[in-house]
Short mmCIF file of C-alpha atoms in Angstrom, two decimals:
data_model
loop_
_atom_site.label_atom_id
_atom_site.label_comp_id
_atom_site.label_asym_id
_atom_site.label_seq_id
_atom_site.Cartn_x
_atom_site.Cartn_y
_atom_site.Cartn_z
CA ASP A 1 127.67 27.98 133.43
CA VAL A 2 128.70 24.99 131.49
CA GLN A 3 132.11 24.08 132.48
CA LEU A 4 134.74 21.15 131.42
CA VAL A 5 137.45 20.54 133.64
CA GLU A 6 140.32 18.27 132.20
CA SER A 7 143.30 16.75 134.58
CA GLY A 8 145.69 13.98 134.03
CA GLY A 9 148.03 15.61 131.77
CA ASP A 10 151.69 14.91 132.75
CA LEU A 11 155.63 14.01 131.28
CA VAL A 12 155.41 10.60 130.19
CA GLN A 13 158.06 8.52 128.53
CA PRO A 14 157.83 7.06 125.37
CA GLY A 15 155.98 3.63 125.21
CA GLY A 16 154.26 5.00 128.60
CA SER A 17 151.06 5.16 129.13
CA LEU A 18 148.54 8.12 130.82
CA ARG A 19 144.82 8.53 131.36
CA LEU A 20 143.35 11.62 131.02
CA SER A 21 140.03 12.68 132.76
CA CYS A 22 137.38 15.23 132.25
CA VAL A 23 134.58 16.66 134.71
CA GLY A 24 131.54 18.50 133.12
CA SER A 25 129.28 20.83 135.02
CA GLY A 26 126.42 22.81 134.23
CA PHE A 27 124.36 20.62 131.84
CA THR A 28 123.13 16.74 132.08
CA PHE A 29 126.31 15.14 130.74
CA SER A 30 124.52 11.87 129.89
CA ASN A 31 122.62 13.76 126.80
CA TYR A 32 125.33 14.94 125.06
CA PRO A 33 128.05 13.28 122.83
CA MET A 34 131.83 14.30 123.68
CA ASN A 35 135.03 14.69 121.83
CA TRP A 36 138.87 14.52 123.00
CA VAL A 37 140.85 17.24 120.33
CA ARG A 38 144.55 17.81 121.00
CA GLN A 39 146.96 20.77 120.05
CA ALA A 40 150.34 20.05 119.21
CA PRO A 41 152.69 22.98 120.12
CA GLY A 42 152.55 25.65 117.75
CA LYS A 43 150.33 23.13 114.93
CA GLY A 44 146.71 23.11 114.39
CA LEU A 45 143.69 21.21 116.09
CA GLU A 46 143.57 17.48 115.27
CA TRP A 47 140.09 15.47 116.38
CA ILE A 48 141.23 12.53 118.27
CA SER A 49 137.89 10.72 119.21
CA TYR A 50 134.09 10.96 119.64
CA ILE A 51 131.66 8.77 122.30
CA ASN A 52 128.17 9.45 122.10
CA GLY A 53 125.96 10.17 125.42
CA ALA A 54 125.46 6.04 125.56
CA SER A 55 128.89 4.93 124.76
CA LYS A 56 127.07 3.26 122.09
CA LEU A 57 129.03 4.87 119.35
CA ILE A 58 132.78 5.68 119.33
CA TYR A 59 134.93 7.15 116.87
CA TYR A 60 138.78 7.25 116.61
CA THR A 61 141.21 9.03 114.21
CA ASP A 62 143.48 6.63 112.74
CA SER A 63 146.87 7.40 113.96
CA VAL A 64 145.59 6.71 118.07
CA LYS A 65 143.25 3.50 117.34
CA GLY A 66 144.66 0.71 118.81
CA ARG A 67 146.26 2.81 121.35
CA PHE A 68 143.81 5.27 122.48
CA THR A 69 140.58 4.22 124.24
CA VAL A 70 137.61 6.83 125.25
CA SER A 71 135.10 5.87 127.88
CA ARG A 72 132.87 7.94 129.82
CA ASP A 73 131.09 7.70 133.20
CA ASN A 74 127.64 9.49 133.46
CA GLY A 75 127.32 8.93 136.81
CA LYS A 76 130.03 11.12 137.63
CA ASN A 77 129.87 13.79 134.69
CA SER A 78 133.47 12.75 133.80
CA LEU A 79 134.95 11.43 130.41
CA TYR A 80 138.21 9.64 129.74
CA LEU A 81 140.91 8.97 127.69
CA GLN A 82 143.53 5.88 128.18
CA MET A 83 146.43 6.83 126.28
CA ASN A 84 148.87 3.72 125.75
CA SER A 85 152.16 3.25 123.62
CA LEU A 86 152.80 6.96 123.88
CA ARG A 87 154.83 8.33 120.97
CA PRO A 88 156.68 11.79 121.16
CA GLU A 89 154.29 12.92 118.27
CA ASP A 90 151.60 12.45 121.19
CA THR A 91 152.96 15.10 122.62
CA ALA A 92 149.87 18.06 123.06
CA VAL A 93 147.83 19.95 124.86
CA TYR A 94 144.34 17.57 125.19
CA TYR A 95 141.22 19.32 124.81
CA CYS A 96 137.83 17.74 126.00
CA ALA A 97 135.06 19.04 123.69
CA ARG A 98 131.33 18.98 124.17
CA ASP A 99 129.29 18.10 121.00
CA ARG A 100 126.30 20.29 120.23
CA PRO A 101 125.47 17.09 119.48
CA ASP A 102 125.16 17.62 115.58
CA TRP A 103 129.15 17.23 114.88
CA ALA A 104 130.01 20.52 116.01
CA VAL A 105 131.86 21.65 119.54
CA ASP A 106 130.04 24.18 121.39
CA TYR A 107 132.32 24.06 124.31
CA TRP A 108 135.70 23.52 125.29
CA GLY A 109 138.09 22.70 128.33
CA GLN A 110 141.03 24.72 129.30
CA GLY A 111 143.36 22.15 128.04
CA THR A 112 145.71 19.27 130.05
CA LEU A 113 149.24 19.38 128.63
CA VAL A 114 150.72 15.91 127.59
CA THR A 115 154.25 15.41 126.94
CA VAL A 116 156.10 12.15 125.74
CA SER A 117 160.05 12.58 126.06
CA SER A 118 162.85 10.55 127.54
CA GLN B 1 142.86 10.44 107.80
CA SER B 2 143.59 13.38 105.59
CA ALA B 3 143.17 16.71 106.72
CA LEU B 4 140.71 18.89 105.19
CA SER B 5 142.49 21.43 103.12
CA GLN B 6 142.40 25.32 104.19
CA PRO B 7 144.87 28.23 103.03
CA ALA B 8 147.63 28.70 105.77
CA SER B 9 147.06 32.31 105.80
CA VAL B 10 144.59 35.20 104.33
CA SER B 11 144.72 38.82 104.82
CA GLY B 12 142.62 42.11 104.82
CA SER B 13 142.31 45.60 105.84
CA PRO B 14 139.76 46.71 108.60
CA GLY B 15 136.35 47.05 106.90
CA GLN B 16 136.94 44.58 104.02
CA SER B 17 135.68 41.16 103.59
CA ILE B 18 137.63 37.90 103.57
CA THR B 19 136.57 34.37 102.58
CA ILE B 20 138.42 31.26 103.72
CA SER B 21 138.21 27.93 102.17
CA CYS B 22 137.91 24.54 103.43
CA THR B 23 138.24 21.51 100.95
CA GLY B 24 137.46 18.23 101.53
CA THR B 25 135.78 15.17 99.61
CA SER B 26 132.83 13.58 99.43
CA SER B 27 133.40 11.30 102.05
CA ASP B 28 133.20 14.35 104.54
CA ILE B 29 132.42 18.18 103.65
CA GLY B 30 130.47 16.81 99.91
CA GLY B 31 128.72 14.02 102.02
CA TYR B 32 126.89 15.89 105.06
CA ASN B 33 125.41 19.32 106.01
CA PHE B 34 127.70 19.03 109.12
CA VAL B 35 130.64 21.62 108.89
CA SER B 36 131.64 24.42 111.53
CA TRP B 37 133.85 26.62 111.64
CA TYR B 38 135.90 27.76 115.12
CA GLN B 39 138.42 30.77 115.88
CA GLN B 40 141.20 30.54 117.91
CA HIS B 41 143.06 33.17 119.58
CA PRO B 42 146.76 32.56 120.97
CA GLY B 43 146.77 30.71 123.97
CA GLN B 44 142.88 30.35 124.11
CA ALA B 45 140.70 27.63 123.68
CA PRO B 46 138.67 27.45 120.13
CA LYS B 47 135.32 29.02 119.75
CA LEU B 48 132.44 27.96 117.79
CA MET B 49 131.30 30.51 114.99
CA ILE B 50 129.41 28.70 112.59
CA TYR B 51 127.81 25.20 112.50
CA ASP B 52 125.86 23.05 110.39
CA VAL B 53 127.50 24.83 107.27
CA ASN B 54 125.95 28.23 107.88
CA ASN B 55 124.37 28.82 111.17
CA ARG B 56 125.62 31.06 113.49
CA PRO B 57 125.58 30.62 117.37
CA SER B 58 124.04 32.86 119.78
CA GLY B 59 126.37 35.90 120.59
CA VAL B 60 128.78 35.29 117.39
CA SER B 61 128.70 38.69 115.27
CA THR B 62 126.58 38.67 112.21
CA ARG B 63 129.75 39.71 110.06
CA PHE B 64 130.49 35.92 110.18
CA SER B 65 128.66 33.53 107.44
CA GLY B 66 129.41 29.91 106.02
CA SER B 67 128.30 28.52 102.97
CA LYS B 68 129.04 25.47 100.98
CA SER B 69 129.63 24.24 97.58
CA GLY B 70 130.00 20.51 96.71
CA SER B 71 133.14 19.45 98.55
CA THR B 72 134.36 23.06 99.64
CA ALA B 73 133.01 24.94 102.57
CA SER B 74 133.50 28.75 102.78
CA LEU B 75 133.73 30.94 106.04
CA THR B 76 132.94 34.66 104.91
CA ILE B 77 134.01 37.39 107.27
CA SER B 78 132.88 40.98 106.54
CA GLY B 79 133.77 44.50 107.92
CA LEU B 80 136.87 43.00 109.09
CA GLN B 81 137.72 44.06 112.59
CA THR B 82 141.12 44.09 113.99
CA GLU B 83 140.06 41.43 117.12
CA ASP B 84 138.96 38.75 114.01
CA GLU B 85 142.60 38.41 113.97
CA ALA B 86 143.02 34.91 114.86
CA ASP B 87 143.45 31.12 113.44
CA TYR B 88 140.07 29.74 111.93
CA TYR B 89 139.73 26.26 111.65
CA CYS B 90 137.05 24.26 109.41
CA PHE B 91 135.37 20.69 111.11
CA SER B 92 133.40 18.16 109.68
CA TYR B 93 131.86 14.98 110.10
CA ALA B 94 133.43 11.96 107.96
CA GLY B 95 130.63 9.15 108.48
CA SER B 96 132.81 6.44 109.59
CA ARG B 97 135.77 7.98 109.80
CA GLY B 98 134.80 10.17 112.65
CA LEU B 99 135.60 13.68 112.28
CA VAL B 100 138.00 15.55 110.73
CA PHE B 101 140.04 18.98 110.88
CA GLY B 102 141.38 21.53 108.25
CA GLY B 103 144.73 22.09 109.00
CA GLY B 104 143.61 26.21 109.75
CA THR B 105 144.25 29.46 108.79
CA LYS B 106 146.00 32.62 110.10
CA LEU B 107 143.93 35.79 109.11
CA THR B 108 146.21 38.53 109.57
CA VAL B 109 144.33 42.13 109.66
CA LEU B 110 146.67 44.53 108.43
#
């Protein structure tokens, strides 16, 4: 079975940094693009970042460009999100999500909570 | 990056049909046939219901269907059931901008 397990969420002060990780299993990780999607408390889904299997194509939503960096290590079946200069509005559950790959997400992790607060 | 536009809420009675619209631009929905729809129940991760505008993944009920006209995509649920009550999100490829979600629609089954 396909599984995605995120980790790394925590309480961090504004301006701080955090690195999220996601480990995939049950599929050939390198064959699939991956996304990060977040959901602020009581709010809708927000797509954050996309990375293709070879890390050659990367996209970010405007609000995180220059602050967040997505990467992957196919040897470790792992996806990462380095988050710098965190703001209170970055508070959300962050989901790791597998792309079909035709720009649709077919599997989601359980999410990891990031809280940015002083 | 503006979110795609969805109605905040829709409602229907069991057995009825409802349609949720998702309006974008020629740079996202209107430019590509890469629109997907997700169902999310409270406290759960989203679930893929429709991909590539009008395709259902294995295991998704045939009561769910998708379509697109110009820059507006639609999700139709026929024969409403109480378990369909959830939040629904559209999602589209947007070229160099990456991807974009709709703001979400809360479906209430009365």
